[in-house]
Short mmCIF file of N, CA, C and O in Angstrom, two decimals:
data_model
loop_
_atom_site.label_atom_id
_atom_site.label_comp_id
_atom_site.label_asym_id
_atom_site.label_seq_id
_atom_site.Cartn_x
_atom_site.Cartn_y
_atom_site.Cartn_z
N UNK A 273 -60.89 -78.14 3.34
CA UNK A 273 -60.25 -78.04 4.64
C UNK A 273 -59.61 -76.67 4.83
O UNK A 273 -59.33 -76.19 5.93
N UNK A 274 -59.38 -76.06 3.55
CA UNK A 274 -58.45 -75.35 3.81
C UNK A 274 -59.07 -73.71 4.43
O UNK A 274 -58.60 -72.97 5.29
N UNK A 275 -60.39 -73.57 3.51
CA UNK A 275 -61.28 -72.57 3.78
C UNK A 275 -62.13 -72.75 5.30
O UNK A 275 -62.67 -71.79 5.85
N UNK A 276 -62.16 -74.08 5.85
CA UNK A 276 -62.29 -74.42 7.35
C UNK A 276 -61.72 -73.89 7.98
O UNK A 276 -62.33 -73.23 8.82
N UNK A 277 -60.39 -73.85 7.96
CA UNK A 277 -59.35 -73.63 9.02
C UNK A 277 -59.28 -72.40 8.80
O UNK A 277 -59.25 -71.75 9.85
N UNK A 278 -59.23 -71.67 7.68
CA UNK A 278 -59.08 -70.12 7.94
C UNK A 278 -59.99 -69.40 8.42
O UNK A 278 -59.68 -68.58 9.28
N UNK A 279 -61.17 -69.52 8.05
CA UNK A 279 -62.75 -69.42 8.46
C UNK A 279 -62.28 -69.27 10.44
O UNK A 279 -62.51 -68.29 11.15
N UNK A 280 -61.69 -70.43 10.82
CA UNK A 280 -61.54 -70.25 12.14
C UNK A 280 -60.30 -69.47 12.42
O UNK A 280 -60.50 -68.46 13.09
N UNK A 281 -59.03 -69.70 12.05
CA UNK A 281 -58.64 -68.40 12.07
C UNK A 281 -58.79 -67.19 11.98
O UNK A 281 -58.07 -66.46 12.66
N UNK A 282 -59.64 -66.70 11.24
CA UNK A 282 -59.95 -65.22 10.81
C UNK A 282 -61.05 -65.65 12.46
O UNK A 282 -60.46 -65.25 13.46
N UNK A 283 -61.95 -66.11 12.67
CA UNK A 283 -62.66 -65.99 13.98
C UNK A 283 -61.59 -65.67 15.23
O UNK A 283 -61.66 -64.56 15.76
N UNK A 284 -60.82 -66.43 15.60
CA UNK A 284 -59.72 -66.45 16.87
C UNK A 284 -59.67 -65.19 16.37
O UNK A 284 -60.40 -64.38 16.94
N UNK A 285 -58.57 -64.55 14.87
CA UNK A 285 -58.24 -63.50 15.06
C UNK A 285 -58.73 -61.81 15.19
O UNK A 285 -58.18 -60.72 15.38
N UNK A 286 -60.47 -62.47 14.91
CA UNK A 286 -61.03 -60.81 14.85
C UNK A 286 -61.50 -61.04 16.29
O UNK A 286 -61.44 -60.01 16.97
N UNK A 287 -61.87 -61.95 16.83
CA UNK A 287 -62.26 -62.02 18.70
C UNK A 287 -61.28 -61.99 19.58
O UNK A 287 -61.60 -61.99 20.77
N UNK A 288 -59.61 -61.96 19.15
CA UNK A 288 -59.18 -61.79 20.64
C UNK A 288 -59.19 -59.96 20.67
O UNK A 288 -60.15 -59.97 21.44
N UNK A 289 -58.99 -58.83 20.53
CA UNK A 289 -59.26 -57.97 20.61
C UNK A 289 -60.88 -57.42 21.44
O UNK A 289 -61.24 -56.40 22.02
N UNK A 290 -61.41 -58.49 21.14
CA UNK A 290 -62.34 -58.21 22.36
C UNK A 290 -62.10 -58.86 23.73
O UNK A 290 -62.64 -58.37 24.73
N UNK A 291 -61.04 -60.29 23.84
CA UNK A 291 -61.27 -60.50 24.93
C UNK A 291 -60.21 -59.89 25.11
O UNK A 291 -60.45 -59.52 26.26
N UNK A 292 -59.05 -59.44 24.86
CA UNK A 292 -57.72 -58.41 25.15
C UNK A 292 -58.68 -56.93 25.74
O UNK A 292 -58.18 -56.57 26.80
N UNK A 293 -59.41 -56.38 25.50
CA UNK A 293 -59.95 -55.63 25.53
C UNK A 293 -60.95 -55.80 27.30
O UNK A 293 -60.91 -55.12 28.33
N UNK A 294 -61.66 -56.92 26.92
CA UNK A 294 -61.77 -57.11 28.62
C UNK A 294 -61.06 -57.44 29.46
O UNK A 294 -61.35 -57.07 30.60
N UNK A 295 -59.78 -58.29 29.23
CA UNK A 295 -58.91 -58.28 30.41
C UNK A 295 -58.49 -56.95 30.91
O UNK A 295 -58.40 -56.68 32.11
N UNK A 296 -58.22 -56.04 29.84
CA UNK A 296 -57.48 -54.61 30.20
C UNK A 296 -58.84 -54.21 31.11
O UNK A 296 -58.57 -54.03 32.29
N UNK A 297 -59.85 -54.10 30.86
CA UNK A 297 -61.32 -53.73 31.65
C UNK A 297 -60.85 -54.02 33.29
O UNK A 297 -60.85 -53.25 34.25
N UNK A 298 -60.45 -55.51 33.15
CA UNK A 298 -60.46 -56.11 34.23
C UNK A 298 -59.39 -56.01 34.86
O UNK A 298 -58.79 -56.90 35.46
N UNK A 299 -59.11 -54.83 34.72
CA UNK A 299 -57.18 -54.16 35.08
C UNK A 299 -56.09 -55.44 35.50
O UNK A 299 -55.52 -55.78 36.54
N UNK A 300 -56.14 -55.86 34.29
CA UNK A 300 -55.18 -56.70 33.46
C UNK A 300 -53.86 -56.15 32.75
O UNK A 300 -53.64 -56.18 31.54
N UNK A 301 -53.09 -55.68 33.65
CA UNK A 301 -52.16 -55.15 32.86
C UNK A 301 -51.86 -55.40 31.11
O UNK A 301 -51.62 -56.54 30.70
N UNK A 302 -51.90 -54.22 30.18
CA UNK A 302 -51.72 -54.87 28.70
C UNK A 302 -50.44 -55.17 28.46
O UNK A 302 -50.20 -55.95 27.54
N UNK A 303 -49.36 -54.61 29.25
CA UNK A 303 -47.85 -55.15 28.91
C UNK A 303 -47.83 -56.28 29.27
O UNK A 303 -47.20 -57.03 28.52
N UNK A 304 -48.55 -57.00 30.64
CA UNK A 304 -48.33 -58.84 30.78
C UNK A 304 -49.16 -59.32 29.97
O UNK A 304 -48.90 -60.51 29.74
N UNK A 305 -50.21 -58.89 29.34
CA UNK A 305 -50.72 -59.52 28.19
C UNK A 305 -50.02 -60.03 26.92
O UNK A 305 -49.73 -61.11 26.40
N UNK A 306 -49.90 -58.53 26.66
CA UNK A 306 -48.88 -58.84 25.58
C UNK A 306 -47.45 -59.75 25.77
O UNK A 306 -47.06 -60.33 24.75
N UNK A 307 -46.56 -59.92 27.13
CA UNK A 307 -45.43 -60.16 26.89
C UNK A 307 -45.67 -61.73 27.34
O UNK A 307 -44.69 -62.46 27.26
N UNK A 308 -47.22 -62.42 27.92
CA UNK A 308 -47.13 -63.54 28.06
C UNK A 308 -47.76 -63.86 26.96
O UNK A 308 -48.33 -64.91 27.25
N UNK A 309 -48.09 -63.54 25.58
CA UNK A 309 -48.51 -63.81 24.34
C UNK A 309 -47.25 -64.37 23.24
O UNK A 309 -47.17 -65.27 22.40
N UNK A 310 -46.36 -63.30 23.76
CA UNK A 310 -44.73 -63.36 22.93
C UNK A 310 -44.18 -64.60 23.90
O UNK A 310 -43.77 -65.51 23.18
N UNK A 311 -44.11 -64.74 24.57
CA UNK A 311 -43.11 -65.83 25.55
C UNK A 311 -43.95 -67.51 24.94
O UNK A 311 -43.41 -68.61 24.79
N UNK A 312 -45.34 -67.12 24.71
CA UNK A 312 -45.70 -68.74 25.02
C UNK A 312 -45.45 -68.86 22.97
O UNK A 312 -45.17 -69.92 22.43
N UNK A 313 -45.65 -67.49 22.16
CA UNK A 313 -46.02 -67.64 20.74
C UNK A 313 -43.97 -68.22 20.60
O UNK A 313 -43.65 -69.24 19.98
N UNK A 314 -43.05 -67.41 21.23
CA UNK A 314 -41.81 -68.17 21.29
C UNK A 314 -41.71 -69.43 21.78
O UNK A 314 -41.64 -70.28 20.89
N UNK A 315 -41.69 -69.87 22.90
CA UNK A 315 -41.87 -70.87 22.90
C UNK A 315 -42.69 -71.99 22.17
O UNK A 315 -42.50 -73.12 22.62
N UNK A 316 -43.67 -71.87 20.98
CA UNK A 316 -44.16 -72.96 20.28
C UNK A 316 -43.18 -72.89 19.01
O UNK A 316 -43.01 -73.79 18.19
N UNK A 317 -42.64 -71.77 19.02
CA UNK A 317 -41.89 -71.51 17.59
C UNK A 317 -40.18 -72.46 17.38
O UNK A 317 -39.47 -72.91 16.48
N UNK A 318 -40.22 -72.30 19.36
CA UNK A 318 -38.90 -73.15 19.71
C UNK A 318 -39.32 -74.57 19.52
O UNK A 318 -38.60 -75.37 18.94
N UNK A 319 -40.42 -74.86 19.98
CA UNK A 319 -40.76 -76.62 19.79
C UNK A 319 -40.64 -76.83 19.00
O UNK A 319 -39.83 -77.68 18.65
N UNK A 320 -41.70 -75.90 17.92
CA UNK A 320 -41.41 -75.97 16.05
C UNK A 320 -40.25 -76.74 15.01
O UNK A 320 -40.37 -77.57 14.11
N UNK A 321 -38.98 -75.95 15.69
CA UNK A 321 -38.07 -75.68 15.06
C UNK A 321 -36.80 -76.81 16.09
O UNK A 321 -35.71 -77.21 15.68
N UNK A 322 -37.31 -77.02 17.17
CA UNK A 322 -37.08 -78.47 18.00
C UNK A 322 -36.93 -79.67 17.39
O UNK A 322 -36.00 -80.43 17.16
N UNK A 323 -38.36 -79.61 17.15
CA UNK A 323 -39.00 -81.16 16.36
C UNK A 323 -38.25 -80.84 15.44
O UNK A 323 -37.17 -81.43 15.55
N UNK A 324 -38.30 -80.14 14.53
CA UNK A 324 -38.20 -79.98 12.87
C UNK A 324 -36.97 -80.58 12.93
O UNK A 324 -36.76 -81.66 12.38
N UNK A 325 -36.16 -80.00 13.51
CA UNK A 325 -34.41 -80.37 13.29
C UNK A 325 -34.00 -81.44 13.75
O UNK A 325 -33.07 -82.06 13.24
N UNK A 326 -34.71 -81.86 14.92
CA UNK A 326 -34.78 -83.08 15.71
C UNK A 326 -34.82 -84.46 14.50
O UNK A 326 -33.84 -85.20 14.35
N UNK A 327 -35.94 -84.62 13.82
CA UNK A 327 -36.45 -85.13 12.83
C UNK A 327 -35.77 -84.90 11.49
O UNK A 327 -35.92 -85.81 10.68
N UNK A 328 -34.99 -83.76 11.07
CA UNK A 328 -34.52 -83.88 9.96
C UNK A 328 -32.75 -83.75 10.00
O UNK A 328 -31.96 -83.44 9.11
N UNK A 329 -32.51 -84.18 11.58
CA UNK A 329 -31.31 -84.17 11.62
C UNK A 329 -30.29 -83.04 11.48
O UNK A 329 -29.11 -83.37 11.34
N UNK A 330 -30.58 -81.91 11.49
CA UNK A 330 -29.60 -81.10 11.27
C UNK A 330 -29.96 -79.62 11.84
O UNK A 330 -31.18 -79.64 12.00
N UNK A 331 -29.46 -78.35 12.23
CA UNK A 331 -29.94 -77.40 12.84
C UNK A 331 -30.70 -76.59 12.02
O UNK A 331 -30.36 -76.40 10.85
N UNK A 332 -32.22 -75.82 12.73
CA UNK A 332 -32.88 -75.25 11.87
C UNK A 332 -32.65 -73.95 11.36
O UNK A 332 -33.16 -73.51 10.33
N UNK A 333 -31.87 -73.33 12.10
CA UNK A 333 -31.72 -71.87 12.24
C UNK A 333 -30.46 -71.82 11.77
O UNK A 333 -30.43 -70.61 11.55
N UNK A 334 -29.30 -72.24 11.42
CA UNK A 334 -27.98 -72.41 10.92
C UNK A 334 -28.15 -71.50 10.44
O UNK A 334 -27.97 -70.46 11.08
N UNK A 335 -28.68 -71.45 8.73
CA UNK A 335 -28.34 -70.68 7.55
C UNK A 335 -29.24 -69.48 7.60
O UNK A 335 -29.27 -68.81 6.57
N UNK A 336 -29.82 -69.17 8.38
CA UNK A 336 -30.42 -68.11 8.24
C UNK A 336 -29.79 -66.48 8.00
O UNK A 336 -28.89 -66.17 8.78
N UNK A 337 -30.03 -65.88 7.41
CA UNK A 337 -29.26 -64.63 7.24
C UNK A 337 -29.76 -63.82 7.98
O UNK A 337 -30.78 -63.29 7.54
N UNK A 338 -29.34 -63.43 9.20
CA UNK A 338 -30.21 -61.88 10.25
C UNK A 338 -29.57 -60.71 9.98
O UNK A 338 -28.77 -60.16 10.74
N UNK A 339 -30.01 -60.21 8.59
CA UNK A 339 -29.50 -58.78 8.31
C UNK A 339 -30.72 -57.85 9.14
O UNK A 339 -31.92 -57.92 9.38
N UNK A 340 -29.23 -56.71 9.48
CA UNK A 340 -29.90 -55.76 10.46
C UNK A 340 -31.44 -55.28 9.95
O UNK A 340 -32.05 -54.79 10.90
N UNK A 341 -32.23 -55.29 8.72
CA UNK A 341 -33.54 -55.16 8.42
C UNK A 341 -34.45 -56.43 8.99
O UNK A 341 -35.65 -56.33 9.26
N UNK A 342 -33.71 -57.60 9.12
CA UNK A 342 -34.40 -58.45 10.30
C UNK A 342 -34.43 -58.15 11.95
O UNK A 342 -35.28 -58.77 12.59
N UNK A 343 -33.67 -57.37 12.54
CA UNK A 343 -33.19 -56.83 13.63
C UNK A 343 -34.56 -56.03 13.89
O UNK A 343 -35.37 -56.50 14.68
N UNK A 344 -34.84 -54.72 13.16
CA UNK A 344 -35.45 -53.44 12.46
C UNK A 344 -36.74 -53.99 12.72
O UNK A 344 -37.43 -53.60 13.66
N UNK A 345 -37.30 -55.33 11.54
CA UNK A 345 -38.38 -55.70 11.97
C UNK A 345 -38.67 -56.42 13.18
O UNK A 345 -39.84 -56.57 13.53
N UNK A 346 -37.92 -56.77 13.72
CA UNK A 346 -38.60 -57.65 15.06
C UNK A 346 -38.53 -56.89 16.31
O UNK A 346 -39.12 -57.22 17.34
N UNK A 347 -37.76 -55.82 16.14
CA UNK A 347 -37.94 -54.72 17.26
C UNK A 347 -39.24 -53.75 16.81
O UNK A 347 -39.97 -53.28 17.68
N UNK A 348 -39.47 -53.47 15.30
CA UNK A 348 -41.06 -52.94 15.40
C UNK A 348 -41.67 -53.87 15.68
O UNK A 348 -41.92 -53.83 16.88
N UNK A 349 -41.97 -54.53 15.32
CA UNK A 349 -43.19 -55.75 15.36
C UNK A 349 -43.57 -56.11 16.71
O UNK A 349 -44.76 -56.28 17.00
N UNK A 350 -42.46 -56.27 17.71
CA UNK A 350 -42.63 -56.32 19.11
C UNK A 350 -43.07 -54.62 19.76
O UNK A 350 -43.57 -54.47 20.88
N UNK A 351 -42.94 -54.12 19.34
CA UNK A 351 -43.38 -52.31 19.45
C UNK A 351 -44.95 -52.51 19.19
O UNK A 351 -45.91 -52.47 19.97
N UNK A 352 -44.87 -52.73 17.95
CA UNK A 352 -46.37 -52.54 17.46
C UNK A 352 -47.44 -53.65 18.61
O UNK A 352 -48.53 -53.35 19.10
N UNK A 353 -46.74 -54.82 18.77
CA UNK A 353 -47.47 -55.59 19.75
C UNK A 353 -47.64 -55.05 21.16
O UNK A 353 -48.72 -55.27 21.70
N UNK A 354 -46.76 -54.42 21.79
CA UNK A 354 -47.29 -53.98 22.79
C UNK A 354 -47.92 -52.70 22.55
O UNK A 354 -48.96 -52.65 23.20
N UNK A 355 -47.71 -51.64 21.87
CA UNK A 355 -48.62 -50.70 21.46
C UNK A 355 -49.76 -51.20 21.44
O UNK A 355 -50.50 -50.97 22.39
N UNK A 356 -50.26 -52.10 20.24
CA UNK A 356 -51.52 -52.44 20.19
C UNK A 356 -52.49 -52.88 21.44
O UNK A 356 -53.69 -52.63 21.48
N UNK A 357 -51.72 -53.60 22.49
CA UNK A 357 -52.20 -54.23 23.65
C UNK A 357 -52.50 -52.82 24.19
O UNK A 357 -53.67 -52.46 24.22
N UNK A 358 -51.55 -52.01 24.58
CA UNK A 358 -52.17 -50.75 25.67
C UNK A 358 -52.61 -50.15 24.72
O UNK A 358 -51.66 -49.44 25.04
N UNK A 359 -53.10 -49.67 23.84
CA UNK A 359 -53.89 -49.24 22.52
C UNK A 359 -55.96 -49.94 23.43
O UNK A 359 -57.02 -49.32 23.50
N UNK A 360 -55.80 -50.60 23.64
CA UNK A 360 -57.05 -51.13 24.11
C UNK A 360 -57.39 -50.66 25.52
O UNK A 360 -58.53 -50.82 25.95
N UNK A 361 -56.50 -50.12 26.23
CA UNK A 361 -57.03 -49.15 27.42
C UNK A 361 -57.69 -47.72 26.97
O UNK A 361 -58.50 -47.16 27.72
N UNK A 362 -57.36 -47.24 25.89
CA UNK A 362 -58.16 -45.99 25.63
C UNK A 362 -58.81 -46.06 24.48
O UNK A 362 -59.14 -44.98 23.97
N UNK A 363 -59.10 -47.13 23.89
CA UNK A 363 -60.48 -47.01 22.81
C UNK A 363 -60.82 -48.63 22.68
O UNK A 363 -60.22 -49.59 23.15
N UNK A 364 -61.95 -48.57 21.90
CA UNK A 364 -62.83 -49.51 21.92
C UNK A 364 -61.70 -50.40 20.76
O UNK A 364 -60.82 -50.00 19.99
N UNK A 365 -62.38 -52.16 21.19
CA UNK A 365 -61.43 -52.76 20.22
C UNK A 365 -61.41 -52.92 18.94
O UNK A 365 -60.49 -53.45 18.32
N UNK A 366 -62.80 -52.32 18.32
CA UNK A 366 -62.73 -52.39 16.79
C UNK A 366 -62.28 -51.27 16.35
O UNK A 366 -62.34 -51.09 15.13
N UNK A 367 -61.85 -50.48 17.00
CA UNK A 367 -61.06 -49.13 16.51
C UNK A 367 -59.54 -49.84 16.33
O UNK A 367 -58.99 -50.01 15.24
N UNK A 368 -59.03 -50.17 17.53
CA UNK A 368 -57.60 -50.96 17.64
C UNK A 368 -57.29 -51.67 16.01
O UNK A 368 -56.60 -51.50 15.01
N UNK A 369 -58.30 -52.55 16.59
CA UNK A 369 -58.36 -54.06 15.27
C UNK A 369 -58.42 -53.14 13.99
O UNK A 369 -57.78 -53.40 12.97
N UNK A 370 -59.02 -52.35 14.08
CA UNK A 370 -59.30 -51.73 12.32
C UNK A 370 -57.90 -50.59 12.24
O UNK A 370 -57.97 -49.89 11.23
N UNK A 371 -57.07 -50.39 12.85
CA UNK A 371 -55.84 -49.15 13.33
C UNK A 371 -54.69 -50.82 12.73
O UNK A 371 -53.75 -50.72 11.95
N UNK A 372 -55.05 -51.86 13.22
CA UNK A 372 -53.92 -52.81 13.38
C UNK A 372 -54.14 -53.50 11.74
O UNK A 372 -53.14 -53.66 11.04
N UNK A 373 -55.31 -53.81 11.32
CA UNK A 373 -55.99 -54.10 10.05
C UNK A 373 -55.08 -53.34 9.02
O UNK A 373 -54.48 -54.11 8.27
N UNK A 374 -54.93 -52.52 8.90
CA UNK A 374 -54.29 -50.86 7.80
C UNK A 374 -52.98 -50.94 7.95
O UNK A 374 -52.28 -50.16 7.31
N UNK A 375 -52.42 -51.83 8.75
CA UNK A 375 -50.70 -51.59 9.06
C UNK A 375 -50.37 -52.05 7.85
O UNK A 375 -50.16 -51.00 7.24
N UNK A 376 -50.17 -52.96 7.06
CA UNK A 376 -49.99 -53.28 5.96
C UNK A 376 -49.57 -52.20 4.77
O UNK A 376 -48.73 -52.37 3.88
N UNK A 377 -50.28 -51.24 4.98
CA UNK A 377 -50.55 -50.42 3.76
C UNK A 377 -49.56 -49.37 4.29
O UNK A 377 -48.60 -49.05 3.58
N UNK A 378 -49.76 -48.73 5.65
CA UNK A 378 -48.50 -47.89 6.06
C UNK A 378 -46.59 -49.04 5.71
O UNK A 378 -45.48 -48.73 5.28
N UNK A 379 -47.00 -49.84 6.03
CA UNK A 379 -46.00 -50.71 5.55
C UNK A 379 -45.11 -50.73 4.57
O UNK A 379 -43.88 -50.77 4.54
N UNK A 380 -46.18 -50.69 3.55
CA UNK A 380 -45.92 -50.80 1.92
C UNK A 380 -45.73 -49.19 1.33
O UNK A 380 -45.29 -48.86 0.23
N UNK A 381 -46.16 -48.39 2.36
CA UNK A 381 -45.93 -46.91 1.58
C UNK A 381 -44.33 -46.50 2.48
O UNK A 381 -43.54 -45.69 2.00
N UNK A 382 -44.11 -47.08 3.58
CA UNK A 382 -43.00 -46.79 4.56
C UNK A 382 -41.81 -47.79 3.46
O UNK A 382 -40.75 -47.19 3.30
N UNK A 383 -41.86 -48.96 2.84
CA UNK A 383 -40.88 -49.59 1.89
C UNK A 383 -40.38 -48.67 0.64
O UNK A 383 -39.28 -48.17 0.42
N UNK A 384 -41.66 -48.65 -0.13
CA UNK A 384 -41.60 -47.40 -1.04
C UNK A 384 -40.65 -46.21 -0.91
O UNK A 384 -39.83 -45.70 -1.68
N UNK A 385 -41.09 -45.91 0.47
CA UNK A 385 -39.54 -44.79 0.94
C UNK A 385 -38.01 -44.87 0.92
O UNK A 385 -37.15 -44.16 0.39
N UNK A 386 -37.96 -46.36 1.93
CA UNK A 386 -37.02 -46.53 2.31
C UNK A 386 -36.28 -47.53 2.09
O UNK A 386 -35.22 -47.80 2.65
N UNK A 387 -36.95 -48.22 1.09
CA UNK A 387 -35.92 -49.54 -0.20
C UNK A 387 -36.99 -49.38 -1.26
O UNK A 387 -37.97 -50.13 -1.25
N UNK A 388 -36.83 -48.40 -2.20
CA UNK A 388 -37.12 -48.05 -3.25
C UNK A 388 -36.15 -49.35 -4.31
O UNK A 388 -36.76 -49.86 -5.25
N UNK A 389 -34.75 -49.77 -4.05
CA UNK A 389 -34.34 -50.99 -5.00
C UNK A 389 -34.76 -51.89 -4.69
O UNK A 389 -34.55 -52.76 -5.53
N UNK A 390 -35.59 -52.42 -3.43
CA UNK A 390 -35.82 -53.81 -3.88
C UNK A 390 -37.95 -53.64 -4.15
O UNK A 390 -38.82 -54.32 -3.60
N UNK A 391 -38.08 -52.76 -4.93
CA UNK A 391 -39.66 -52.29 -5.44
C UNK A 391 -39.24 -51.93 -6.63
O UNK A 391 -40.16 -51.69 -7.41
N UNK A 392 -38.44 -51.84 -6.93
CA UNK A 392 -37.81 -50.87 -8.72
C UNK A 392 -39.07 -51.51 -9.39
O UNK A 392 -40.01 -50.73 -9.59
N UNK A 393 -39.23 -52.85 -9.79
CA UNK A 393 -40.07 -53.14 -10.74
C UNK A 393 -41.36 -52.48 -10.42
O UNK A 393 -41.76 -51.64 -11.22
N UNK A 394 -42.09 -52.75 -9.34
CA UNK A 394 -43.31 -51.29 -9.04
C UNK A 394 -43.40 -50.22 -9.48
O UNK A 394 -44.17 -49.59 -10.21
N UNK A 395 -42.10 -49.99 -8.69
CA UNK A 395 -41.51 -48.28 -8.98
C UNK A 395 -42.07 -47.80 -10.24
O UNK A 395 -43.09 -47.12 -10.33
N UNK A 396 -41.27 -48.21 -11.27
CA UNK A 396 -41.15 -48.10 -12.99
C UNK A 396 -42.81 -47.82 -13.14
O UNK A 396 -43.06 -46.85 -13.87
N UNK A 397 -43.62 -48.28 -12.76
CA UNK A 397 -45.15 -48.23 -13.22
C UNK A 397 -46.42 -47.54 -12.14
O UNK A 397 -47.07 -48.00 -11.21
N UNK A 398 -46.37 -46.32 -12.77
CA UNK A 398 -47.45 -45.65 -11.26
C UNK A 398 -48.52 -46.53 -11.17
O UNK A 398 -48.77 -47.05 -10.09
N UNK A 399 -49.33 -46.82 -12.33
CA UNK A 399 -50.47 -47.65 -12.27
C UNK A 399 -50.69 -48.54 -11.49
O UNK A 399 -51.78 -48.67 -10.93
N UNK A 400 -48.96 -49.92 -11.20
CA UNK A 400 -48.83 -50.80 -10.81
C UNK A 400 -49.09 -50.91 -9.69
O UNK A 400 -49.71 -51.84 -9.17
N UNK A 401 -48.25 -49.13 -8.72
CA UNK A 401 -48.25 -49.18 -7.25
C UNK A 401 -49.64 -48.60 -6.58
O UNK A 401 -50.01 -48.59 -5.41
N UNK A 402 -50.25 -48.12 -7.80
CA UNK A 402 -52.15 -48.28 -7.31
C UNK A 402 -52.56 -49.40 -7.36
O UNK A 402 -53.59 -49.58 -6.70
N UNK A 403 -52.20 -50.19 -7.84
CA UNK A 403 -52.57 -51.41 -8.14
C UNK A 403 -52.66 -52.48 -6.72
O UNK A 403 -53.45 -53.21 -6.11
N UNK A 404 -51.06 -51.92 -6.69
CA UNK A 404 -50.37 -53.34 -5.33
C UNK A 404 -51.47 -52.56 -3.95
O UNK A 404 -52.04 -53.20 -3.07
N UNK A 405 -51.50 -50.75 -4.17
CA UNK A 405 -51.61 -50.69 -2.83
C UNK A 405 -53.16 -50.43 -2.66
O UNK A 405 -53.47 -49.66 -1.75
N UNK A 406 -54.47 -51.14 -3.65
CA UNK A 406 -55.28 -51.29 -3.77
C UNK A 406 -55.63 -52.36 -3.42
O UNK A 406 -56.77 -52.49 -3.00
N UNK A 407 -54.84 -53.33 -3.48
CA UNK A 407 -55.02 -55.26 -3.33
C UNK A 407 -55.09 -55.36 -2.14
O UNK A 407 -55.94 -55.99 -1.52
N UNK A 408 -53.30 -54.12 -1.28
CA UNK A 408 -52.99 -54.48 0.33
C UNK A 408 -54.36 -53.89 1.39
O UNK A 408 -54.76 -54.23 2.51
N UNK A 409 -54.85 -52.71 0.24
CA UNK A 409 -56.34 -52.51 1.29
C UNK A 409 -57.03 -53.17 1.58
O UNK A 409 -57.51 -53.32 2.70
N UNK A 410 -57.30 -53.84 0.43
CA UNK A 410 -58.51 -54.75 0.05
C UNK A 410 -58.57 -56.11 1.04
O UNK A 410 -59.54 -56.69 1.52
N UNK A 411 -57.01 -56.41 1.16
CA UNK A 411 -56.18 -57.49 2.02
C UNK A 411 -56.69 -57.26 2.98
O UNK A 411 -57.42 -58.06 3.55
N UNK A 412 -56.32 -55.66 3.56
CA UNK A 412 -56.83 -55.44 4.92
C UNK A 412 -58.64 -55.15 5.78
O UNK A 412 -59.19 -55.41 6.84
N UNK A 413 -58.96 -54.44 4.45
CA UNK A 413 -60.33 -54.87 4.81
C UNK A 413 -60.89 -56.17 5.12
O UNK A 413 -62.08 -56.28 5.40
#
């Protein structure tokens, strides 16, 4: 089941870039693309976490810790999402998809920089961080 469902995931996710790609064709604004993608992907995340608490009695989001590196990421991540959307008005979408594919690896070399303590164990071993950032390609291919 499990190789089913991803099988179709990995499909949804290498084909919407083509149909993102024709709406923009079809002068589809890419910022309402993108920002009615985030509104409805929030809203299932709110039902999610609705039910969940609903059902287990107690609030889901209470204990969560939102240190400002959670802040950091969800203001890139929403960056990178609308980038990527108008990213598809001036090149083809397997350029995008394969630009969006590689983020990972800028990722992991942008951590390396800039929280070198929570990588120390990497750190310590050059081999290792060829290693990790051989896997995250490989991931991304």
């Amino acid at each position: 089941k499990g190789f089913f469902y991803g099988s179709i995931a990995s499909v949804f996710w290498g084909f919407h870039p083509v149909v993102m790609r024709y709406l923009v064709l079809e002068d589809v604004h890419p910022t309402g693309i993108a920002a009615t993608r985030l509104i409805i992907a929030s809203a299932v995340v709110f039902v999610i976490l609705a039910v969940g608490s609903f059902i287990k009695k107690k609030p889901a989001i209470g204990n969560f810790p939102f240190q400002p590196y959670f802040w950091i990421a969800v203001i890139c991540l929403a960056l990178n999402f609308f980038l990527f959307h108008m990213s598809l008005k001036y090149t083809i979408a397997s350029n995008a998809i394969l630009l969006e594919a590689f983020s990972p690896i800028v990722i992991f070399v942008l951590a390396l920089h800039f929280t070198p303590w929570r990588l120390k164990h990497i750190m310590r071993d050059p081999k290792l961080i060829s290693r990790f950032l051989m896997v995250v390609m490989a991931g991304s291919i």
